[in-house]
């Protein structure tokens, strides 16, 4: 966690920024920090791990969510915004490569973590009674997890199993 915190702290600034390093700020779990972003990804993993711990399997999303189901679920503005946010990983990575500024990826990772934390507080993924909605929420959780793990990987930040 500490290495990821330090790496994130350094990468969130643009090349021309003057940095006043503050260890306590870098290690904080609040605000634009590596641990905050790591925790969001670990939280998503834990939702999926808890599902399996209950003796349930992750659904086959391709067969469980057809176009009509997705349209019904994406009618929710919150879910639509999270999906849009999670879908912008390639754009953030491309922008970072073109500009030579990894801060674009770091900023994107933080914004995605914020979006997921809002989603997490708004929806009880594992306790959802409606099967279609629960499957959709699990898909959103898994998609978010994959995108955030990918962006953290681009930044060279390892993701701990537990936090």
Coordinates of C-alpha atoms in Angstrom, one line a residue:
X1 CA 0.0 0.0 0.0
X2 CA 2.8 2.4 0.9
X3 CA 4.6 1.9 -2.4
X4 CA 1.4 2.5 -4.3
X5 CA 0.7 5.6 -2.2
X6 CA 4.1 7.0 -3.0
X7 CA 3.8 6.2 -6.7
X8 CA 0.3 7.7 -7.0
X9 CA 1.4 10.8 -5.1
X10 CA 4.2 11.4 -7.6
X11 CA 2.2 10.6 -10.7
X12 CA -0.9 12.7 -9.9
X13 CA 1.1 15.9 -10.6
X14 CA 2.0 17.1 -14.0
X15 CA 5.7 17.2 -15.0
X16 CA 6.1 20.9 -14.4
X17 CA 4.5 20.9 -11.0
X18 CA 6.5 21.8 -7.9
X19 CA 5.8 19.0 -5.4
X20 CA 6.0 19.4 -1.6
X21 CA 5.9 15.8 -0.5
X22 CA 3.8 15.1 2.6
X23 CA 4.0 11.4 3.7
X24 CA 0.8 11.6 5.8
X25 CA -1.1 13.1 2.9
X26 CA 0.2 10.4 0.5
X27 CA -0.8 7.6 2.9
X28 CA -4.2 9.0 3.7
X29 CA -7.3 7.0 2.8
X30 CA -9.2 10.2 2.1
X31 CA -8.9 12.5 -0.9
X32 CA -6.9 12.1 -4.1
X33 CA -4.5 9.4 -2.8
X34 CA -3.3 6.0 -3.9
X35 CA -4.8 4.2 -0.9
X36 CA -8.2 5.7 -1.7
X37 CA -8.0 4.4 -5.2
X38 CA -6.6 1.1 -4.2
X39 CA -9.4 0.7 -1.6
X40 CA -12.1 1.2 -4.2
X41 CA -10.7 -1.6 -6.3
X42 CA -10.3 -3.9 -3.3
X43 CA -13.8 -3.1 -2.2
X44 CA -15.1 -4.2 -5.7
X45 CA -13.0 -7.4 -5.5
X46 CA -14.5 -8.1 -2.0
X47 CA -18.0 -7.8 -3.3
X48 CA -17.2 -10.5 -5.9
X49 CA -15.3 -12.6 -3.3
X50 CA -18.3 -12.4 -0.9
X51 CA -20.6 -13.7 -3.6
X52 CA -18.4 -16.7 -4.2
X53 CA -18.0 -17.1 -0.4
X54 CA -21.8 -17.5 -0.2
X55 CA -21.6 -20.4 -2.6
X56 CA -22.8 -18.5 -5.6
X57 CA -21.0 -18.2 -8.9
X58 CA -20.5 -15.0 -10.9
X59 CA -23.2 -15.0 -13.6
X60 CA -22.4 -15.4 -17.2
X61 CA -23.1 -11.8 -18.0
X62 CA -23.3 -12.3 -21.8
X63 CA -26.2 -14.7 -21.5
X64 CA -27.8 -13.2 -18.4
X65 CA -27.9 -9.6 -19.6
X66 CA -29.4 -9.1 -23.1
X67 CA -29.8 -5.8 -24.8
X68 CA -33.3 -5.2 -23.3
X69 CA -32.1 -5.9 -19.8
X70 CA -29.1 -3.6 -20.2
X71 CA -31.4 -0.9 -21.5
X72 CA -33.8 -1.2 -18.6
X73 CA -30.9 -1.1 -16.1
X74 CA -29.1 1.8 -17.8
X75 CA -32.2 3.9 -17.6
X76 CA -30.9 4.8 -14.1
X77 CA -28.7 8.0 -14.5
X78 CA -26.3 6.8 -11.7
X79 CA -25.6 3.5 -13.5
X80 CA -25.3 5.2 -16.8
X81 CA -22.8 7.7 -15.5
X82 CA -20.7 5.0 -13.8
X83 CA -20.6 3.0 -17.0
X84 CA -19.5 6.1 -19.0
X85 CA -16.8 6.8 -16.4
X86 CA -15.5 3.3 -16.5
X87 CA -15.5 3.3 -20.3
X88 CA -13.1 6.2 -20.5
X89 CA -10.0 4.2 -19.4
X90 CA -8.6 4.0 -23.0
X91 CA -9.1 7.7 -23.5
X92 CA -7.2 8.6 -20.3
X93 CA -4.4 6.2 -21.2
X94 CA -4.2 7.6 -24.7
X95 CA -4.2 11.2 -23.5
X96 CA -1.4 10.3 -21.1
X97 CA 0.7 8.7 -23.8
X98 CA 0.2 11.5 -26.3
X99 CA 1.0 14.3 -23.7
X100 CA 3.6 12.3 -21.8
X101 CA 1.6 13.1 -18.6
X102 CA 0.8 10.1 -16.5
X103 CA -1.2 12.4 -14.3
X104 CA -4.1 12.0 -16.7
X105 CA -4.4 8.3 -15.8
X106 CA -3.9 9.0 -12.1
X107 CA -6.7 11.6 -12.2
X108 CA -9.0 9.3 -14.1
X109 CA -8.3 6.5 -11.6
X110 CA -9.3 8.8 -8.7
X111 CA -12.5 10.0 -10.5
X112 CA -13.4 6.4 -11.2
X113 CA -12.8 5.4 -7.6
X114 CA -15.1 8.3 -6.5
X115 CA -17.8 7.2 -8.9
X116 CA -17.6 3.6 -7.7
X117 CA -17.7 4.6 -4.0
X118 CA -20.9 6.6 -4.8
X119 CA -22.3 3.5 -6.5
X120 CA -21.3 1.3 -3.6
X121 CA -23.2 3.5 -1.1
X122 CA -26.2 3.8 -3.3
X123 CA -26.7 0.1 -4.2
X124 CA -26.7 -3.0 -2.0
X125 CA -25.2 -5.2 -4.8
X126 CA -25.3 -8.6 -3.0
X127 CA -28.6 -7.9 -1.2
X128 CA -30.6 -6.8 -4.3
X129 CA -33.7 -9.0 -4.5
X130 CA -34.4 -8.4 -8.2
X131 CA -32.3 -11.0 -10.0
X132 CA -31.9 -9.0 -13.2
X133 CA -30.8 -5.9 -11.3
X134 CA -28.5 -7.9 -9.0
X135 CA -26.8 -9.4 -12.1
X136 CA -26.5 -6.0 -13.7
X137 CA -25.0 -4.5 -10.5
X138 CA -22.5 -7.4 -10.3
X139 CA -21.6 -6.8 -13.9
X140 CA -21.1 -3.1 -13.2
X141 CA -18.9 -4.0 -10.1
X142 CA -16.8 -6.4 -12.2
X143 CA -16.4 -4.0 -15.1
X144 CA -15.4 -1.2 -12.7
X145 CA -12.9 -3.5 -11.0
X146 CA -11.3 -4.5 -14.3
X147 CA -11.0 -0.9 -15.5
X148 CA -9.5 0.3 -12.3
X149 CA -7.1 -2.6 -12.0
X150 CA -6.0 -1.8 -15.5
X151 CA -5.4 1.8 -14.8
X152 CA -3.5 1.1 -11.6
X153 CA -1.4 -1.4 -13.6
X154 CA -0.6 1.3 -16.1
X155 CA 0.6 3.4 -13.2
X156 CA 2.6 0.5 -11.8
X157 CA 0.6 0.4 -8.6
X158 CA 0.0 -3.1 -7.2
X159 CA -3.4 -3.9 -5.8
X160 CA -3.3 -5.7 -2.4
X161 CA -5.7 -8.6 -1.8
X162 CA -7.2 -7.0 1.3
X163 CA -7.2 -3.6 3.0

